[in-house]
Amino acid sequence: MRGTPADVHKLRAAADPAIVSAIAAGLRGRLKDATHAAAALRSIAITPAAALQACEAGVPAALAEALQRPAVTAGPVLTWALPAVARLAQHRETHGRLMAANFARLLEAHAHGRVKASSASAWKQGKEDEPVRRLDLVAAIALAFLSESGGVDLASRVPLRAVPDFVDMLQKRLFMFNADEVVSSRSFCGLPLYWRPRFMLQAVARLVEHSGAHCATAWRTSLPELLVALLEGDLPGDAAENKPYGSPDVLDMAKACGQSMLAAHAGLPEARDSLQRALQVADVGKSVAKSKAKVVSKL
């Protein structure tokens, strides 16, 4: 659910020590219990405070154990456990605890397909027209988030091949305006989940900020054009779905990503000029909005 009363109930659940402890215990339980616990964790960790509450209750250690289950039971649990890790990792406040639980090594193995249950080839069954589940990409997203704290060391562990996939997912999501379409299309790594454009752009922004190789790769995708469209207002933002929960919106991340890309010695001159102008347009728009806010506050 997005921006509905359901979020209120999720945050209440995240603030209840008994519920969070039950999730940690469930992650260590039987296959069915671990799967449901991981799904619940992904659902409730929607703010920095909620995510930190889960970390303080010992969830990272339990989640790490879930990622190391035997192959025979790993698949169903990973489908929810890896998105749960990514949900936690989007909040910088959780990074210390996640890295202390050895998630950098665990996620790297999944991102590079060294864990059979998370490799793309493990999920090629199902309906012919159904997208392949890319749990390796989910792990790569979580690693990209952690690079905000871990810097180039963690950014370099994300496979370069993930960057075009990230941008492709972002582009498709930016042209979806209905929640049902987002879920039914399985646009998030082949999983039936609702997700916000900011989520993916945040991952990309962290990579291009901390890794020159990933930044150069990003310049060779459609990312520069998408950033220009976002910064100039040709594509819709998602502030209402992020700001109330303590997260940046897609425009915030477009600015950060654009600035990092321009700081690198990459990209064609025409593309760089276009992005530079778009950033200036966004800055002017922000100044105008602030001025209007001041006028309204005086009335």
PDB file of C-alpha atoms in Angstrom:
ATOM      1  CA  MET A   1       0.000   0.000   0.000  1.00  0.00           C
ATOM      2  CA  ARG A   2       1.230   3.531  -0.603  1.00  0.00           C
ATOM      3  CA  GLY A   3       0.345   6.724   1.243  1.00  0.00           C
ATOM      4  CA  THR A   4      -2.759   5.188   2.822  1.00  0.00           C
ATOM      5  CA  PRO A   5      -3.955   4.488   6.374  1.00  0.00           C
ATOM      6  CA  ALA A   6      -2.273   1.095   5.966  1.00  0.00           C
ATOM      7  CA  ASP A   7       1.067   2.858   6.437  1.00  0.00           C
ATOM      8  CA  VAL A   8      -0.086   4.044   9.862  1.00  0.00           C
ATOM      9  CA  HIS A   9      -0.671   0.446  10.906  1.00  0.00           C
ATOM     10  CA  LYS A  10       2.696  -0.597   9.501  1.00  0.00           C
ATOM     11  CA  LEU A  11       4.487   2.065  11.513  1.00  0.00           C
ATOM     12  CA  ARG A  12       2.634   1.053  14.653  1.00  0.00           C
ATOM     13  CA  ALA A  13       3.716  -2.521  14.075  1.00  0.00           C
ATOM     14  CA  ALA A  14       7.319  -1.414  13.552  1.00  0.00           C
ATOM     15  CA  ALA A  15       7.225   0.453  16.882  1.00  0.00           C
ATOM     16  CA  ASP A  16       5.912  -2.572  18.793  1.00  0.00           C
ATOM     17  CA  PRO A  17       8.863  -4.480  20.317  1.00  0.00           C
ATOM     18  CA  ALA A  18       6.823  -7.690  20.549  1.00  0.00           C
ATOM     19  CA  ILE A  19       6.044  -7.653  16.822  1.00  0.00           C
ATOM     20  CA  VAL A  20       9.623  -6.876  15.806  1.00  0.00           C
ATOM     21  CA  SER A  21      10.937  -9.616  18.103  1.00  0.00           C
ATOM     22  CA  ALA A  22       8.448 -12.039  16.568  1.00  0.00           C
ATOM     23  CA  ILE A  23       9.754 -11.135  13.113  1.00  0.00           C
ATOM     24  CA  ALA A  24      13.342 -11.833  14.212  1.00  0.00           C
ATOM     25  CA  ALA A  25      12.271 -15.182  15.655  1.00  0.00           C
ATOM     26  CA  GLY A  26      10.274 -16.014  12.532  1.00  0.00           C
ATOM     27  CA  LEU A  27      13.286 -15.411  10.298  1.00  0.00           C
ATOM     28  CA  ARG A  28      15.050 -18.218  12.163  1.00  0.00           C
ATOM     29  CA  GLY A  29      12.020 -20.514  12.011  1.00  0.00           C
ATOM     30  CA  ARG A  30      10.554 -22.933   9.532  1.00  0.00           C
ATOM     31  CA  LEU A  31      10.401 -22.136   5.829  1.00  0.00           C
ATOM     32  CA  LYS A  32       6.857 -20.759   5.945  1.00  0.00           C
ATOM     33  CA  ASP A  33       7.518 -18.687   9.088  1.00  0.00           C
ATOM     34  CA  ALA A  34      10.763 -17.260   7.719  1.00  0.00           C
ATOM     35  CA  THR A  35       9.118 -16.323   4.427  1.00  0.00           C
ATOM     36  CA  HIS A  36       6.235 -14.527   6.142  1.00  0.00           C
ATOM     37  CA  ALA A  37       8.593 -12.786   8.571  1.00  0.00           C
ATOM     38  CA  ALA A  38      10.761 -11.458   5.739  1.00  0.00           C
ATOM     39  CA  ALA A  39       7.671 -10.200   3.892  1.00  0.00           C
ATOM     40  CA  ALA A  40       6.428  -8.461   7.044  1.00  0.00           C
ATOM     41  CA  LEU A  41       9.819  -6.838   7.617  1.00  0.00           C
ATOM     42  CA  ARG A  42       9.916  -5.486   4.062  1.00  0.00           C
ATOM     43  CA  SER A  43       6.455  -4.051   4.594  1.00  0.00           C
ATOM     44  CA  ILE A  44       6.982  -2.218   7.887  1.00  0.00           C
ATOM     45  CA  ALA A  45      10.513  -0.771   7.544  1.00  0.00           C
ATOM     46  CA  ILE A  46       9.273   2.259   5.623  1.00  0.00           C
ATOM     47  CA  THR A  47      10.897   5.036   7.670  1.00  0.00           C
ATOM     48  CA  PRO A  48      14.397   5.453   9.117  1.00  0.00           C
ATOM     49  CA  ALA A  49      12.979   5.133  12.642  1.00  0.00           C
ATOM     50  CA  ALA A  50      11.059   1.960  11.813  1.00  0.00           C
ATOM     51  CA  ALA A  51      14.087   0.405  10.110  1.00  0.00           C
ATOM     52  CA  LEU A  52      16.351   1.310  13.025  1.00  0.00           C
ATOM     53  CA  GLN A  53      13.856  -0.180  15.493  1.00  0.00           C
ATOM     54  CA  ALA A  54      14.083  -3.476  13.616  1.00  0.00           C
ATOM     55  CA  CYS A  55      17.880  -3.359  13.658  1.00  0.00           C
ATOM     56  CA  GLU A  56      17.988  -2.694  17.374  1.00  0.00           C
ATOM     57  CA  ALA A  57      15.824  -5.771  17.954  1.00  0.00           C
ATOM     58  CA  GLY A  58      18.398  -8.057  16.371  1.00  0.00           C
ATOM     59  CA  VAL A  59      16.742  -8.420  12.979  1.00  0.00           C
ATOM     60  CA  PRO A  60      19.974  -8.057  10.904  1.00  0.00           C
ATOM     61  CA  ALA A  61      21.547 -11.173  12.428  1.00  0.00           C
ATOM     62  CA  ALA A  62      18.364 -13.181  11.878  1.00  0.00           C
ATOM     63  CA  LEU A  63      18.041 -11.880   8.335  1.00  0.00           C
ATOM     64  CA  ALA A  64      21.656 -12.829   7.612  1.00  0.00           C
ATOM     65  CA  GLU A  65      20.895 -16.365   8.750  1.00  0.00           C
ATOM     66  CA  ALA A  66      17.898 -16.441   6.410  1.00  0.00           C
ATOM     67  CA  LEU A  67      20.133 -15.527   3.470  1.00  0.00           C
ATOM     68  CA  GLN A  68      22.368 -18.496   4.247  1.00  0.00           C
ATOM     69  CA  ARG A  69      19.685 -21.160   4.373  1.00  0.00           C
ATOM     70  CA  PRO A  70      20.356 -24.477   2.600  1.00  0.00           C
ATOM     71  CA  ALA A  71      19.592 -24.371  -1.111  1.00  0.00           C
ATOM     72  CA  VAL A  72      16.538 -26.594  -0.729  1.00  0.00           C
ATOM     73  CA  THR A  73      14.727 -23.930   1.317  1.00  0.00           C
ATOM     74  CA  ALA A  74      16.522 -20.756   0.248  1.00  0.00           C
ATOM     75  CA  GLY A  75      14.433 -19.855  -2.792  1.00  0.00           C
ATOM     76  CA  PRO A  76      11.074 -18.960  -1.193  1.00  0.00           C
ATOM     77  CA  VAL A  77      12.762 -17.135   1.684  1.00  0.00           C
ATOM     78  CA  LEU A  78      15.142 -15.160  -0.564  1.00  0.00           C
ATOM     79  CA  THR A  79      12.210 -13.840  -2.588  1.00  0.00           C
ATOM     80  CA  TRP A  80      11.271 -11.765   0.449  1.00  0.00           C
ATOM     81  CA  ALA A  81      14.481 -11.652   2.476  1.00  0.00           C
ATOM     82  CA  LEU A  82      16.542  -9.830  -0.158  1.00  0.00           C
ATOM     83  CA  PRO A  83      13.870  -7.124  -0.713  1.00  0.00           C
ATOM     84  CA  ALA A  84      13.720  -6.761   3.083  1.00  0.00           C
ATOM     85  CA  VAL A  85      17.481  -6.157   3.197  1.00  0.00           C
ATOM     86  CA  ALA A  86      17.173  -3.576   0.425  1.00  0.00           C
ATOM     87  CA  ARG A  87      14.335  -1.873   2.308  1.00  0.00           C
ATOM     88  CA  LEU A  88      16.497  -1.590   5.424  1.00  0.00           C
ATOM     89  CA  ALA A  89      19.599  -0.544   3.496  1.00  0.00           C
ATOM     90  CA  GLN A  90      17.882   2.420   1.867  1.00  0.00           C
ATOM     91  CA  HIS A  91      18.100   4.106   5.294  1.00  0.00           C
ATOM     92  CA  ARG A  92      21.634   5.193   6.199  1.00  0.00           C
ATOM     93  CA  GLU A  93      20.765   4.798   9.889  1.00  0.00           C
ATOM     94  CA  THR A  94      20.839   0.996   9.483  1.00  0.00           C
ATOM     95  CA  HIS A  95      24.161   0.679   7.714  1.00  0.00           C
ATOM     96  CA  GLY A  96      26.374   0.146  10.746  1.00  0.00           C
ATOM     97  CA  ARG A  97      24.277  -2.759  11.972  1.00  0.00           C
ATOM     98  CA  LEU A  98      23.880  -4.311   8.548  1.00  0.00           C
ATOM     99  CA  MET A  99      27.601  -4.231   7.857  1.00  0.00           C
ATOM    100  CA  ALA A 100      28.333  -5.597  11.325  1.00  0.00           C
ATOM    101  CA  ALA A 101      26.114  -8.560  10.385  1.00  0.00           C
ATOM    102  CA  ASN A 102      28.387  -9.217   7.358  1.00  0.00           C
ATOM    103  CA  PHE A 103      25.850  -8.160   4.731  1.00  0.00           C
ATOM    104  CA  ALA A 104      28.521  -6.735   2.432  1.00  0.00           C
ATOM    105  CA  ARG A 105      29.912 -10.232   1.809  1.00  0.00           C
ATOM    106  CA  LEU A 106      26.494 -11.902   1.707  1.00  0.00           C
ATOM    107  CA  LEU A 107      25.029  -9.420  -0.750  1.00  0.00           C
ATOM    108  CA  GLU A 108      28.095  -9.534  -2.985  1.00  0.00           C
ATOM    109  CA  ALA A 109      27.711 -13.300  -3.356  1.00  0.00           C
ATOM    110  CA  HIS A 110      24.049 -12.941  -4.312  1.00  0.00           C
ATOM    111  CA  ALA A 111      24.682  -9.970  -6.615  1.00  0.00           C
ATOM    112  CA  HIS A 112      27.277 -11.922  -8.603  1.00  0.00           C
ATOM    113  CA  GLY A 113      25.087 -15.003  -8.859  1.00  0.00           C
ATOM    114  CA  ARG A 114      27.400 -17.128  -6.729  1.00  0.00           C
ATOM    115  CA  VAL A 115      24.364 -18.277  -4.736  1.00  0.00           C
ATOM    116  CA  LYS A 116      22.371 -20.563  -6.994  1.00  0.00           C
ATOM    117  CA  ALA A 117      18.968 -19.688  -5.527  1.00  0.00           C
ATOM    118  CA  SER A 118      19.408 -15.987  -6.339  1.00  0.00           C
ATOM    119  CA  SER A 119      20.847 -16.339  -9.845  1.00  0.00           C
ATOM    120  CA  ALA A 120      18.655 -15.427 -12.796  1.00  0.00           C
ATOM    121  CA  SER A 121      18.861 -18.980 -14.165  1.00  0.00           C
ATOM    122  CA  ALA A 122      17.181 -20.300 -11.026  1.00  0.00           C
ATOM    123  CA  TRP A 123      13.999 -18.380 -11.809  1.00  0.00           C
ATOM    124  CA  LYS A 124      13.371 -19.083 -15.489  1.00  0.00           C
ATOM    125  CA  GLN A 125      10.393 -21.282 -14.757  1.00  0.00           C
ATOM    126  CA  GLY A 126       6.792 -20.034 -14.651  1.00  0.00           C
ATOM    127  CA  LYS A 127       4.549 -18.473 -17.271  1.00  0.00           C
ATOM    128  CA  GLU A 128       6.192 -17.775 -20.595  1.00  0.00           C
ATOM    129  CA  ASP A 129       5.344 -14.057 -20.534  1.00  0.00           C
ATOM    130  CA  GLU A 130       6.268 -13.578 -16.869  1.00  0.00           C
ATOM    131  CA  PRO A 131       9.485 -11.618 -16.160  1.00  0.00           C
ATOM    132  CA  VAL A 132      12.402 -13.573 -14.736  1.00  0.00           C
ATOM    133  CA  ARG A 133      12.933 -12.960 -11.035  1.00  0.00           C
ATOM    134  CA  ARG A 134      16.261 -11.135 -10.675  1.00  0.00           C
ATOM    135  CA  LEU A 135      17.152 -11.598  -7.027  1.00  0.00           C
ATOM    136  CA  ASP A 136      20.757 -10.898  -7.991  1.00  0.00           C
ATOM    137  CA  LEU A 137      19.646  -7.366  -8.905  1.00  0.00           C
ATOM    138  CA  VAL A 138      17.835  -6.953  -5.580  1.00  0.00           C
ATOM    139  CA  ALA A 139      21.088  -7.809  -3.810  1.00  0.00           C
ATOM    140  CA  ALA A 140      22.959  -5.351  -6.037  1.00  0.00           C
ATOM    141  CA  ILE A 141      20.488  -2.602  -5.120  1.00  0.00           C
ATOM    142  CA  ALA A 142      21.059  -3.237  -1.415  1.00  0.00           C
ATOM    143  CA  LEU A 143      24.842  -3.132  -1.939  1.00  0.00           C
ATOM    144  CA  ALA A 144      24.479   0.161  -3.804  1.00  0.00           C
ATOM    145  CA  PHE A 145      22.548   1.614  -0.865  1.00  0.00           C
ATOM    146  CA  LEU A 146      25.245   0.487   1.569  1.00  0.00           C
ATOM    147  CA  SER A 147      27.907   2.208  -0.534  1.00  0.00           C
ATOM    148  CA  GLU A 148      26.609   5.504   0.853  1.00  0.00           C
ATOM    149  CA  SER A 149      28.476   4.532   4.021  1.00  0.00           C
ATOM    150  CA  GLY A 150      30.978   2.015   2.658  1.00  0.00           C
ATOM    151  CA  GLY A 151      32.130   4.170  -0.246  1.00  0.00           C
ATOM    152  CA  VAL A 152      34.088   2.833  -3.202  1.00  0.00           C
ATOM    153  CA  ASP A 153      34.777  -0.524  -1.537  1.00  0.00           C
ATOM    154  CA  LEU A 154      31.107  -1.479  -1.530  1.00  0.00           C
ATOM    155  CA  ALA A 155      30.211   0.297  -4.777  1.00  0.00           C
ATOM    156  CA  SER A 156      32.919  -1.688  -6.577  1.00  0.00           C
ATOM    157  CA  ARG A 157      31.273  -4.945  -5.476  1.00  0.00           C
ATOM    158  CA  VAL A 158      28.153  -4.167  -7.505  1.00  0.00           C
ATOM    159  CA  PRO A 159      28.479  -5.796 -10.938  1.00  0.00           C
ATOM    160  CA  LEU A 160      28.845  -3.221 -13.720  1.00  0.00           C
ATOM    161  CA  ARG A 161      26.255  -5.163 -15.710  1.00  0.00           C
ATOM    162  CA  ALA A 162      23.658  -4.179 -13.095  1.00  0.00           C
ATOM    163  CA  VAL A 163      23.755  -0.490 -14.055  1.00  0.00           C
ATOM    164  CA  PRO A 164      21.915  -0.809 -17.417  1.00  0.00           C
ATOM    165  CA  ASP A 165      19.372  -3.076 -15.709  1.00  0.00           C
ATOM    166  CA  PHE A 166      18.809  -0.481 -12.984  1.00  0.00           C
ATOM    167  CA  VAL A 167      18.287   2.272 -15.544  1.00  0.00           C
ATOM    168  CA  ASP A 168      15.951   0.109 -17.615  1.00  0.00           C
ATOM    169  CA  MET A 169      13.833  -0.620 -14.535  1.00  0.00           C
ATOM    170  CA  LEU A 170      13.762   3.059 -13.618  1.00  0.00           C
ATOM    171  CA  GLN A 171      12.729   4.099 -17.113  1.00  0.00           C
ATOM    172  CA  LYS A 172       9.857   1.633 -17.211  1.00  0.00           C
ATOM    173  CA  ARG A 173       8.693   2.656 -13.743  1.00  0.00           C
ATOM    174  CA  LEU A 174       8.690   6.370 -14.568  1.00  0.00           C
ATOM    175  CA  PHE A 175       6.073   5.734 -17.242  1.00  0.00           C
ATOM    176  CA  MET A 176       3.775   3.763 -14.967  1.00  0.00           C
ATOM    177  CA  PHE A 177       1.154   5.872 -13.220  1.00  0.00           C
ATOM    178  CA  ASN A 178      -1.039   3.200 -11.660  1.00  0.00           C
ATOM    179  CA  ALA A 179      -0.129   1.128  -8.600  1.00  0.00           C
ATOM    180  CA  ASP A 180      -1.859  -1.955  -9.973  1.00  0.00           C
ATOM    181  CA  GLU A 181       0.224  -1.724 -13.142  1.00  0.00           C
ATOM    182  CA  VAL A 182       3.440  -1.465 -11.137  1.00  0.00           C
ATOM    183  CA  VAL A 183       2.621  -4.612  -9.176  1.00  0.00           C
ATOM    184  CA  SER A 184       1.110  -6.685 -11.980  1.00  0.00           C
ATOM    185  CA  SER A 185       3.938  -5.873 -14.393  1.00  0.00           C
ATOM    186  CA  ARG A 186       6.488  -7.232 -11.881  1.00  0.00           C
ATOM    187  CA  SER A 187       8.660  -4.282 -12.839  1.00  0.00           C
ATOM    188  CA  PHE A 188      10.794  -4.572  -9.705  1.00  0.00           C
ATOM    189  CA  CYS A 189      13.249  -7.337 -10.548  1.00  0.00           C
ATOM    190  CA  GLY A 190      10.401  -9.612 -11.653  1.00  0.00           C
ATOM    191  CA  LEU A 191       8.678  -9.436  -8.258  1.00  0.00           C
ATOM    192  CA  PRO A 192       5.019  -8.418  -7.687  1.00  0.00           C
ATOM    193  CA  LEU A 193       5.877  -5.417  -5.504  1.00  0.00           C
ATOM    194  CA  TYR A 194       4.973  -1.742  -5.485  1.00  0.00           C
ATOM    195  CA  TRP A 195       8.028   0.499  -5.529  1.00  0.00           C
ATOM    196  CA  ARG A 196       8.812   4.171  -5.998  1.00  0.00           C
ATOM    197  CA  PRO A 197      11.068   5.660  -8.681  1.00  0.00           C
ATOM    198  CA  ARG A 198      13.165   7.287  -5.972  1.00  0.00           C
ATOM    199  CA  PHE A 199      14.126   3.838  -4.651  1.00  0.00           C
ATOM    200  CA  MET A 200      15.929   2.852  -7.831  1.00  0.00           C
ATOM    201  CA  LEU A 201      17.410   6.271  -8.549  1.00  0.00           C
ATOM    202  CA  GLN A 202      18.816   6.382  -5.023  1.00  0.00           C
ATOM    203  CA  ALA A 203      20.716   3.170  -5.706  1.00  0.00           C
ATOM    204  CA  VAL A 204      22.048   4.505  -9.005  1.00  0.00           C
ATOM    205  CA  ALA A 205      23.009   7.843  -7.428  1.00  0.00           C
ATOM    206  CA  ARG A 206      25.095   6.118  -4.753  1.00  0.00           C
ATOM    207  CA  LEU A 207      26.925   4.057  -7.368  1.00  0.00           C
ATOM    208  CA  VAL A 208      27.814   6.963  -9.663  1.00  0.00           C
ATOM    209  CA  GLU A 209      28.897   8.983  -6.629  1.00  0.00           C
ATOM    210  CA  HIS A 210      31.377   6.391  -5.367  1.00  0.00           C
ATOM    211  CA  SER A 211      32.541   4.505  -8.457  1.00  0.00           C
ATOM    212  CA  GLY A 212      34.017   6.003 -11.602  1.00  0.00           C
ATOM    213  CA  ALA A 213      33.501   2.761 -13.516  1.00  0.00           C
ATOM    214  CA  HIS A 214      29.806   2.654 -12.658  1.00  0.00           C
ATOM    215  CA  CYS A 215      29.465   6.333 -13.489  1.00  0.00           C
ATOM    216  CA  ALA A 216      31.046   5.833 -16.917  1.00  0.00           C
ATOM    217  CA  THR A 217      28.702   2.918 -17.514  1.00  0.00           C
ATOM    218  CA  ALA A 218      25.706   5.044 -16.510  1.00  0.00           C
ATOM    219  CA  TRP A 219      26.664   7.700 -19.085  1.00  0.00           C
ATOM    220  CA  ARG A 220      26.279   5.040 -21.768  1.00  0.00           C
ATOM    221  CA  THR A 221      22.644   4.346 -20.816  1.00  0.00           C
ATOM    222  CA  SER A 222      19.486   6.455 -21.080  1.00  0.00           C
ATOM    223  CA  LEU A 223      20.066   7.774 -17.552  1.00  0.00           C
ATOM    224  CA  PRO A 224      21.254  11.266 -18.613  1.00  0.00           C
ATOM    225  CA  GLU A 225      18.052  11.786 -20.650  1.00  0.00           C
ATOM    226  CA  LEU A 226      15.888  10.530 -17.776  1.00  0.00           C
ATOM    227  CA  LEU A 227      17.605  12.890 -15.343  1.00  0.00           C
ATOM    228  CA  VAL A 228      17.050  15.836 -17.680  1.00  0.00           C
ATOM    229  CA  ALA A 229      13.353  14.965 -18.014  1.00  0.00           C
ATOM    230  CA  LEU A 230      12.975  14.726 -14.233  1.00  0.00           C
ATOM    231  CA  LEU A 231      14.886  17.927 -13.516  1.00  0.00           C
ATOM    232  CA  GLU A 232      12.960  19.914 -16.124  1.00  0.00           C
ATOM    233  CA  GLY A 233       9.615  18.633 -14.900  1.00  0.00           C
ATOM    234  CA  ASP A 234       8.744  16.556 -17.953  1.00  0.00           C
ATOM    235  CA  LEU A 235       8.362  13.457 -15.767  1.00  0.00           C
ATOM    236  CA  PRO A 236       6.338  13.393 -12.530  1.00  0.00           C
ATOM    237  CA  GLY A 237       7.941  13.367  -9.100  1.00  0.00           C
ATOM    238  CA  ASP A 238       7.069  11.201  -6.114  1.00  0.00           C
ATOM    239  CA  ALA A 239       7.444  13.652  -3.217  1.00  0.00           C
ATOM    240  CA  ALA A 240       4.064  12.774  -1.670  1.00  0.00           C
ATOM    241  CA  GLU A 241       5.146   9.134  -1.377  1.00  0.00           C
ATOM    242  CA  ASN A 242       8.537   9.856   0.170  1.00  0.00           C
ATOM    243  CA  LYS A 243       8.751  13.124   2.087  1.00  0.00           C
ATOM    244  CA  PRO A 244       6.201  12.164   4.776  1.00  0.00           C
ATOM    245  CA  TYR A 245       8.296   9.099   5.572  1.00  0.00           C
ATOM    246  CA  GLY A 246      11.644  10.840   5.941  1.00  0.00           C
ATOM    247  CA  SER A 247      12.995   9.835   2.532  1.00  0.00           C
ATOM    248  CA  PRO A 248      14.226  12.001  -0.341  1.00  0.00           C
ATOM    249  CA  ASP A 249      12.077  12.082  -3.468  1.00  0.00           C
ATOM    250  CA  VAL A 250      13.058  11.245  -7.018  1.00  0.00           C
ATOM    251  CA  LEU A 251      13.860  14.887  -7.823  1.00  0.00           C
ATOM    252  CA  ASP A 252      16.261  15.091  -4.869  1.00  0.00           C
ATOM    253  CA  MET A 253      18.017  11.983  -6.116  1.00  0.00           C
ATOM    254  CA  ALA A 254      18.020  13.243  -9.723  1.00  0.00           C
ATOM    255  CA  LYS A 255      19.920  16.332  -8.564  1.00  0.00           C
ATOM    256  CA  ALA A 256      22.424  14.307  -6.551  1.00  0.00           C
ATOM    257  CA  CYS A 257      22.903  11.821  -9.371  1.00  0.00           C
ATOM    258  CA  GLY A 258      23.294  14.538 -11.990  1.00  0.00           C
ATOM    259  CA  GLN A 259      25.896  16.391  -9.938  1.00  0.00           C
ATOM    260  CA  SER A 260      27.931  13.216  -9.410  1.00  0.00           C
ATOM    261  CA  MET A 261      27.804  12.380 -13.107  1.00  0.00           C
ATOM    262  CA  LEU A 262      29.010  15.842 -14.085  1.00  0.00           C
ATOM    263  CA  ALA A 263      31.850  15.596 -11.568  1.00  0.00           C
ATOM    264  CA  ALA A 264      33.236  12.620 -13.487  1.00  0.00           C
ATOM    265  CA  HIS A 265      35.258  12.893 -16.683  1.00  0.00           C
ATOM    266  CA  ALA A 266      32.745  10.980 -18.784  1.00  0.00           C
ATOM    267  CA  GLY A 267      29.834  11.550 -21.132  1.00  0.00           C
ATOM    268  CA  LEU A 268      29.577  13.278 -24.492  1.00  0.00           C
ATOM    269  CA  PRO A 269      29.819  17.116 -24.449  1.00  0.00           C
ATOM    270  CA  GLU A 270      26.236  17.543 -25.693  1.00  0.00           C
ATOM    271  CA  ALA A 271      24.861  15.228 -23.001  1.00  0.00           C
ATOM    272  CA  ARG A 272      26.884  16.971 -20.296  1.00  0.00           C
ATOM    273  CA  ASP A 273      25.676  20.411 -21.425  1.00  0.00           C
ATOM    274  CA  SER A 274      22.068  19.243 -21.418  1.00  0.00           C
ATOM    275  CA  LEU A 275      22.364  17.825 -17.918  1.00  0.00           C
ATOM    276  CA  GLN A 276      24.102  20.954 -16.654  1.00  0.00           C
ATOM    277  CA  ARG A 277      21.282  23.149 -17.988  1.00  0.00           C
ATOM    278  CA  ALA A 278      18.659  20.894 -16.457  1.00  0.00           C
ATOM    279  CA  LEU A 279      20.324  21.153 -13.041  1.00  0.00           C
ATOM    280  CA  GLN A 280      20.299  24.938 -13.358  1.00  0.00           C
ATOM    281  CA  VAL A 281      16.587  24.863 -14.269  1.00  0.00           C
ATOM    282  CA  ALA A 282      15.883  22.730 -11.194  1.00  0.00           C
ATOM    283  CA  ASP A 283      17.819  25.125  -8.951  1.00  0.00           C
ATOM    284  CA  VAL A 284      15.861  28.105 -10.315  1.00  0.00           C
ATOM    285  CA  GLY A 285      12.598  26.261  -9.766  1.00  0.00           C
ATOM    286  CA  LYS A 286      13.568  25.481  -6.184  1.00  0.00           C
ATOM    287  CA  SER A 287      14.415  29.137  -5.504  1.00  0.00           C
ATOM    288  CA  VAL A 288      11.083  30.283  -6.938  1.00  0.00           C
ATOM    289  CA  ALA A 289       9.219  27.742  -4.802  1.00  0.00           C
ATOM    290  CA  LYS A 290      10.998  28.964  -1.666  1.00  0.00           C
ATOM    291  CA  SER A 291      10.151  32.575  -2.494  1.00  0.00           C
ATOM    292  CA  LYS A 292       6.481  31.714  -2.954  1.00  0.00           C
ATOM    293  CA  ALA A 293       6.478  29.835   0.349  1.00  0.00           C
ATOM    294  CA  LYS A 294       7.880  32.870   2.147  1.00  0.00           C
ATOM    295  CA  VAL A 295       5.222  35.122   0.623  1.00  0.00           C
ATOM    296  CA  VAL A 296       2.438  32.745   1.649  1.00  0.00           C
ATOM    297  CA  SER A 297       3.789  32.510   5.191  1.00  0.00           C
ATOM    298  CA  LYS A 298       3.639  36.312   5.525  1.00  0.00           C
ATOM    299  CA  LEU A 299      -0.002  36.506   4.417  1.00  0.00           C
TER     300      LEU A 299
END
